[in-house]
Structures are given as C-alpha cells and as structure tokens.
Amino acid sequence: MAKKLVIKVTAGADAPERCSQAFTVAAVAVASGVEVSLWLTGESSWFALPGRAAEFELPHAAPLPDLLESVLAGGRITLCTQCAARREITERDVIEGVRIAGAQVFVQESLADETQALVY
C-alpha cells in the first residue's frame, strides 16, 4: 500500500458526488495514518476560502467542513496557483493552513516514491 496519497479534486458544487468522494477519501486516508496531500483545482478551488465548504450540501454525505478540517489537521491542502489566479484568490484569502502552489509541485509530489495519485 502507498504510504503517501496525492488527491486532486477538480469538482465542486458543479459535481457534488465527485467532490464529496475526493474529500471523503482524503479524510479517511488521514484517519488511517496515510500521508495525504489534497489539491483543490477547478471548481473545488472555492473551498479554500473560509465558509465556502459550509455552503456545500449533498444528502447522505459527511459535512464538507468536517472533512476539510480533518484533512487540514492531519494532511496538507494545496490550492492550484492558476486556479486561484483565475478566481482572484490570494494567499491572504485562504483558510489558515492552505498553501498555493503550481503544477511543478503537484508533479513532484505525485511522482515521489511510495506515492499513489488519484484525480476526482
């Protein structure tokens, strides 16, 4: 089993089931002791902002703020540089603990030894 998991979530409220699956897998992996790096891209970029996860609703799914908090507590969350720029999101805007980084860092993390990458 991979000791590290890199998850890129491209979906937000536009594809709620896919979005929720990514956050759920990330939170479960963190709880299982796996090193997790969750990347917010595309429409999921908005969840890097305070309060935005609370606006997300999906019946029979864990609350997105709880999943986000779990990942932040035990893993790393990164907002895509280009996605942030397109939405005029800066480092001053994001939740504490969320970093902004680009494709080079994503590739580097994804290709590290004993790492599994997933894209939702």
N, CA and C of each residue as an Amber inpcrd file, in Angstrom:
protein
   360
   0.8390000  -1.1850000   0.0000000   0.0000000   0.0000000   0.0000000
   0.8810000   1.2440000   0.0000000   0.4340000   2.2850000  -0.7460000
   1.1810000   3.5350000  -0.7940000   1.2040000   4.1760000   0.5920000
   2.3160000   4.7470000   0.9430000   2.4330000   5.4340000   2.2230000
   2.0030000   6.8920000   2.0950000   1.9320000   7.3800000   0.8510000
   1.5130000   8.7550000   0.5960000   0.4120000   8.7350000  -0.4510000
  -0.5310000   9.6490000  -0.2870000  -1.6400000   9.7490000  -1.2190000
  -1.7860000  11.2100000  -1.6450000  -1.7310000  11.4400000  -2.9500000
  -1.9550000  12.7660000  -3.5110000  -3.3030000  12.7090000  -4.2240000
  -4.2140000  13.5800000  -3.8110000  -5.5560000  13.5950000  -4.3830000
  -5.8010000  14.9570000  -5.0080000  -6.1640000  14.9610000  -6.2830000
  -6.5380000  16.2000000  -6.9610000  -8.0400000  16.1690000  -7.1660000
  -8.7300000  17.1640000  -6.6170000 -10.1730000  17.2660000  -6.7920000
 -10.4470000  18.4560000  -7.7140000 -11.0920000  18.1470000  -8.8250000
 -11.3920000  19.1710000  -9.8340000 -12.8370000  19.6330000  -9.7430000
 -13.6500000  18.9150000  -8.9990000 -15.0890000  19.1790000  -8.9270000
 -15.4360000  19.9300000  -7.6560000 -16.4750000  20.7390000  -7.7730000
 -17.0110000  21.4510000  -6.6170000 -18.5020000  21.2270000  -6.5630000
 -19.2310000  22.2950000  -6.3410000 -20.6900000  22.1970000  -6.2960000
 -21.2710000  21.7910000  -7.6460000 -20.4800000  21.9200000  -8.7100000
 -20.9270000  21.5310000 -10.0570000 -21.0390000  20.0240000 -10.2170000
 -20.3040000  19.2620000  -9.4330000 -20.3350000  17.7900000  -9.4520000
 -20.1940000  17.3150000  -8.0020000 -21.2430000  17.4830000  -7.2000000
 -21.1310000  17.2750000  -5.7590000 -20.7130000  15.8770000  -5.3280000
 -21.1630000  14.8360000  -6.0180000 -20.7780000  13.4860000  -5.5980000
 -19.2900000  13.2530000  -5.7880000 -18.7610000  13.6700000  -6.9190000
 -17.3240000  13.5070000  -7.1700000 -16.5140000  14.3170000  -6.1600000
 -16.9630000  15.5230000  -5.8850000 -16.2860000  16.3760000  -4.9100000
 -16.2800000  15.7260000  -3.5330000 -17.4340000  15.2790000  -3.0940000
 -17.5510000  14.6570000  -1.7830000 -16.6990000  13.3970000  -1.6740000
 -16.6510000  12.6150000  -2.7450000 -15.8290000  11.3990000  -2.7340000
 -14.3610000  11.7320000  -2.5020000 -13.8780000  12.7630000  -3.1610000
 -12.4650000  13.1390000  -3.0130000 -12.1550000  13.5430000  -1.5740000
 -12.9980000  14.3970000  -0.9960000 -12.7750000  14.8330000   0.3770000
 -12.9260000  13.6760000   1.3580000 -13.8820000  12.7870000   1.1060000
 -14.0940000  11.6290000   1.9820000 -12.8860000  10.7010000   1.9520000
 -12.3910000  10.3960000   0.7620000 -11.2130000   9.5280000   0.6370000
 -10.0120000  10.1720000   1.3320000  -9.8370000  11.4670000   1.1450000
  -8.7170000  12.1630000   1.7880000  -8.8280000  12.0830000   3.3110000
 -10.0130000  12.3350000   3.8490000 -10.2000000  12.3110000   5.3080000
 -10.0240000  10.9080000   5.8760000 -10.5460000   9.9070000   5.1780000
 -10.3870000   8.5180000   5.6400000  -8.9150000   8.1130000   5.6030000
  -8.2130000   8.5170000   4.5650000  -6.7820000   8.1930000   4.4740000
  -6.0050000   8.8420000   5.6160000  -6.2900000  10.1020000   5.9070000
  -5.6230000  10.7760000   7.0290000  -5.9070000  10.0160000   8.3240000
  -7.1730000   9.6540000   8.5450000  -7.5450000   8.9250000   9.7560000
  -6.8800000   7.5540000   9.8350000  -6.5030000   7.0120000   8.6790000
  -5.8480000   5.7050000   8.6180000  -4.3320000   5.8060000   8.7390000
  -3.8280000   7.0190000   8.9000000  -2.3950000   7.2060000   9.0770000
  -1.6130000   7.4060000   7.7960000  -2.2980000   7.6030000   6.6930000
  -1.6340000   7.8330000   5.4120000  -1.2800000   9.3160000   5.2990000
  -0.1280000   9.6080000   4.7510000   0.2640000  10.9910000   4.4790000
  -0.5290000  11.4700000   3.2610000  -1.3430000  12.5130000   3.4380000
  -2.2530000  12.9660000   2.3870000  -1.9380000  14.3940000   1.9600000
  -1.9510000  14.5850000   0.6540000  -1.8600000  15.9140000   0.0610000
  -3.0740000  16.0750000  -0.8480000  -3.9940000  16.9640000  -0.4600000
  -5.2200000  17.2060000  -1.2210000  -5.0660000  18.4970000  -2.0100000
  -5.2440000  18.3990000  -3.3280000  -5.1140000  19.5480000  -4.2280000
  -6.4810000  20.0180000  -4.6620000  -6.7570000  21.2930000  -4.4690000
  -8.0070000  21.9130000  -4.8930000  -7.7730000  22.6060000  -6.2310000
  -8.5000000  22.1430000  -7.2510000  -8.3720000  22.7210000  -8.5860000
  -9.7650000  22.9470000  -9.1590000  -9.8460000  23.7030000 -10.2200000
 -11.1400000  23.9510000 -10.8410000 -12.1290000  24.4980000  -9.8270000
 -13.3550000  23.9880000  -9.8780000 -14.4210000  24.5000000  -9.0180000
 -14.2210000  24.1820000  -7.5400000 -13.3810000  23.2030000  -7.2140000
 -13.1200000  22.9310000  -5.7960000 -12.2470000  24.0160000  -5.1740000
 -11.6630000  24.8580000  -5.9980000 -10.8120000  25.9550000  -5.5030000
 -11.5320000  26.8260000  -4.4880000 -12.8320000  26.9870000  -4.6800000
 -13.6090000  27.8480000  -3.7850000 -13.5920000  27.3600000  -2.3430000
 -13.3460000  26.0690000  -2.1160000 -13.3470000  25.5300000  -0.7590000
 -12.1020000  25.9010000   0.0280000 -11.1690000  26.5890000  -0.6020000
 -10.0030000  27.1160000   0.1120000 -10.3610000  28.3900000   0.8760000
 -11.5380000  28.9400000   0.6040000 -11.9670000  30.1780000   1.2480000
 -12.7840000  29.8800000   2.5070000 -12.6200000  30.6830000   3.5460000
 -13.3890000  30.4700000   4.7770000 -14.8880000  30.4890000   4.5000000
 -15.5890000  29.5250000   5.0780000 -17.0380000  29.4600000   5.0000000
 -17.6220000  28.8150000   3.7590000 -16.8260000  28.6470000   2.7200000
 -17.3840000  28.1130000   1.4710000 -17.7730000  26.6430000   1.5810000
 -17.0230000  25.8560000   2.3390000 -17.3670000  24.4390000   2.4950000
 -18.7130000  24.2800000   3.1860000 -19.0770000  25.2220000   4.0620000
 -20.3530000  25.1520000   4.7750000 -21.5430000  25.3260000   3.8320000
 -21.3170000  25.9120000   2.6700000 -22.3800000  26.1210000   1.6930000
 -22.6600000  24.8620000   0.8630000 -21.7550000  23.8920000   0.9270000
 -21.8580000  22.6690000   0.1360000 -22.8360000  21.7040000   0.7980000
 -23.7510000  21.1700000   0.0130000 -24.7150000  20.2030000   0.5470000
 -24.8130000  18.9950000  -0.3730000 -24.8050000  17.8150000   0.2300000
 -25.0190000  16.5730000  -0.5030000 -25.6700000  15.5850000   0.4700000
 -26.9040000  15.1630000   0.1630000 -27.5830000  14.2290000   1.0580000
 -26.7610000  12.9530000   1.2970000 -26.7990000  12.4800000   2.5260000
 -26.1520000  11.2230000   2.9340000 -24.6290000  11.2810000   2.8470000
 -24.0740000  12.4780000   2.8350000 -22.6120000  12.6350000   2.7980000
 -22.1500000  13.3380000   4.0630000 -20.9270000  13.0480000   4.4630000
 -20.3560000  13.7470000   5.6130000 -20.2680000  15.2360000   5.2880000
 -20.4680000  16.0960000   6.2730000 -20.3810000  17.5420000   6.0250000
 -18.9810000  17.9300000   5.5290000 -18.9560000  18.6740000   4.4550000
 -17.6760000  19.0560000   3.8630000 -16.7800000  19.8360000   4.8280000
 -17.3240000  20.7300000   5.6680000 -16.4270000  21.4060000   6.6200000
 -15.7000000  20.4320000   7.5510000 -16.3750000  19.3590000   7.9640000
 -15.7480000  18.3650000   8.8380000 -14.6270000  17.6300000   8.1090000
 -14.8920000  17.2650000   6.8550000 -13.8720000  16.5650000   6.0610000
 -12.6690000  17.4740000   5.8220000 -12.9390000  18.7150000   5.4840000
 -11.8700000  19.6910000   5.2450000 -11.0150000  19.8750000   6.4960000
 -11.6750000  20.0040000   7.6230000 -10.9640000  20.1690000   8.8930000
 -10.0930000  18.9530000   9.2040000 -10.6100000  17.7630000   8.9380000
  -9.8400000  16.5340000   9.1800000  -8.5830000  16.4790000   8.3230000
  -8.7300000  16.8450000   7.0670000  -7.5690000  16.8210000   6.1790000
  -6.5610000  17.8770000   6.6030000  -7.0280000  19.0700000   6.9430000
  -6.1120000  20.1210000   7.3970000  -5.3760000  19.7190000   8.6740000
  -6.0630000  19.0040000   9.5630000  -5.4640000  18.6180000  10.8450000
  -4.3520000  17.5910000  10.6830000  -4.4880000  16.7030000   9.6880000
  -3.5050000  15.6300000   9.5840000  -2.8160000  15.5120000   8.2460000
  -3.1550000  16.3780000   7.3080000  -2.5580000  16.3130000   5.9740000
  -2.2280000  17.7080000   5.4770000  -2.1800000  17.8300000   4.1710000
  -1.8590000  19.1210000   3.5660000  -2.9000000  19.4140000   2.4900000
  -3.3100000  20.6790000   2.4060000  -4.2190000  21.1110000   1.3530000
  -3.5450000  22.2080000   0.5480000  -3.5910000  22.0320000  -0.7670000
  -2.9620000  22.9840000  -1.6780000  -3.9870000  23.4720000  -2.6810000
  -3.9880000  24.7550000  -2.9080000  -4.8100000  25.3750000  -3.9350000
  -3.9320000  25.6310000  -5.1560000  -4.3920000  25.2060000  -6.3130000
  -3.6680000  25.3840000  -7.5680000  -3.4230000  26.8700000  -7.8490000
  -2.2040000  27.2110000  -8.2130000  -1.8270000  28.5930000  -8.4890000
  -2.6860000  29.2230000  -9.5780000  -2.8100000  28.5450000 -10.7080000
  -3.5830000  29.1050000 -11.8200000  -5.0660000  29.2030000 -11.4780000
  -5.5770000  28.1840000 -10.7990000  -6.9900000  28.1910000 -10.4120000
  -7.2760000  29.3480000  -9.4620000  -6.3610000  29.5990000  -8.5380000
  -6.5090000  30.7180000  -7.6070000  -6.4870000  32.0410000  -8.3750000
  -5.5470000  32.1840000  -9.2840000  -5.4240000  33.4280000 -10.0470000
  -6.6870000  33.6920000 -10.8740000  -7.2280000  32.6600000 -11.5070000
  -8.4430000  32.8350000 -12.3120000  -9.6300000  33.2880000 -11.4790000
  -9.6120000  32.9520000 -10.1960000 -10.7090000  33.3120000  -9.3000000
 -10.3480000  34.4920000  -8.4010000  -9.1890000  35.0850000  -8.6620000
  -8.6860000  36.2320000  -7.8940000  -8.5770000  35.9170000  -6.4050000
  -8.1560000  34.6860000  -6.1020000  -7.9270000  34.2480000  -4.7210000
  -6.4350000  34.3990000  -4.4360000  -6.1130000  35.0270000  -3.3250000
  -4.7130000  35.2030000  -2.9370000  -4.4320000  34.4590000  -1.6380000
  -3.1780000  34.4200000  -1.2520000  -2.7960000  33.7580000  -0.0020000
  -3.4650000  34.4080000   1.2060000  -3.7770000  35.6880000   1.1190000
  -4.4530000  36.3860000   2.2260000  -5.9060000  35.9270000   2.3830000
  -6.4720000  35.3650000   1.3240000  -7.8850000  34.9930000   1.3230000
  -8.1700000  33.6000000   1.8750000  -7.2000000  32.7100000   1.8020000
  -7.4690000  31.2940000   2.0630000  -7.4860000  30.9540000   3.5570000
  -8.0890000  29.8090000   3.8490000  -8.1210000  29.2650000   5.2060000
  -6.6830000  29.0590000   5.6830000  -6.4600000  29.3120000   6.9550000
  -5.1310000  29.0920000   7.5230000  -4.7200000  27.6320000   7.3170000
  -3.5180000  27.4320000   6.8340000  -3.0140000  26.0910000   6.5860000
  -3.0840000  25.6660000   5.1310000  -3.8470000  26.3810000   4.3130000
  -3.9180000  26.0780000   2.8790000  -2.8000000  26.8370000   2.1800000
  -2.0490000  26.1330000   1.3630000  -0.9900000  26.7890000   0.5990000
  -1.4210000  26.8880000  -0.8620000  -0.7640000  27.7750000  -1.5900000
  -0.9910000  27.9080000  -3.0220000   0.2950000  27.4810000  -3.7160000
   0.1700000  26.5350000  -4.6520000   1.3420000  26.0340000  -5.3730000
   0.9040000  25.5650000  -6.7570000   1.8810000  25.3800000  -7.6410000
   1.5770000  25.0600000  -9.0280000   1.8610000  23.6300000  -9.4380000
   1.7440000  23.4320000 -10.7310000   1.8470000  22.1010000 -11.3290000
   3.1730000  21.4090000 -11.0280000   4.2550000  22.1570000 -10.9720000
   5.5580000  21.5530000 -10.6980000   5.5430000  20.8300000  -9.3450000
   4.9380000  21.4510000  -8.3410000   4.8620000  20.8340000  -7.0120000
   3.9350000  19.6170000  -7.0480000   2.8200000  19.7210000  -7.7810000
   1.9080000  18.5860000  -7.9110000   2.6170000  17.3930000  -8.5470000
   3.3410000  17.6260000  -9.6200000   4.0640000  16.5450000 -10.2970000
   5.1180000  15.9540000  -9.3700000   5.8540000  16.8090000  -8.6870000
   6.8880000  16.3420000  -7.7690000   6.2900000  15.4510000  -6.6760000
   5.1810000  15.8820000  -6.0790000   4.5330000  15.0800000  -5.0410000
   4.0030000  13.7680000  -5.5990000   3.3920000  13.8290000  -6.7710000
   2.7670000  12.6440000  -7.3690000   3.7660000  11.5760000  -7.7620000
   4.9630000  11.9740000  -8.1280000   5.9780000  11.0300000  -8.5900000
   6.9350000  10.5680000  -7.4970000   6.7050000  11.0120000  -6.2770000
   7.5670000  10.5980000  -5.1690000   7.4210000   9.0950000  -4.9270000
   8.4530000   8.4950000  -4.3760000   8.4280000   7.0710000  -4.0560000
   7.2720000   6.7440000  -3.1140000   6.6950000   5.5580000  -3.3030000
   5.6290000   5.0330000  -2.4620000   4.4230000   5.9740000  -2.3930000
   4.1150000   6.6110000  -3.5110000   3.0060000   7.5610000  -3.5760000
   1.9810000   7.0990000  -4.6070000   0.7200000   7.2310000  -4.2550000
  -0.3930000   6.9650000  -5.1650000  -1.0980000   8.2860000  -5.4190000
  -1.3690000   8.5880000  -6.6860000  -2.1030000   9.8000000  -7.0230000
  -3.4910000   9.4240000  -7.5460000  -4.5020000  10.1710000  -7.1090000
  -5.8780000   9.9940000  -7.5470000  -6.4150000  11.3350000  -8.0250000
  -7.2500000  11.3030000  -9.0500000  -7.8740000  12.5270000  -9.5470000
  -9.3740000  12.3230000  -9.5760000 -10.0820000  13.2580000  -8.9750000
 -11.5550000  13.2370000  -8.9500000 -12.0670000  14.4300000  -9.7170000
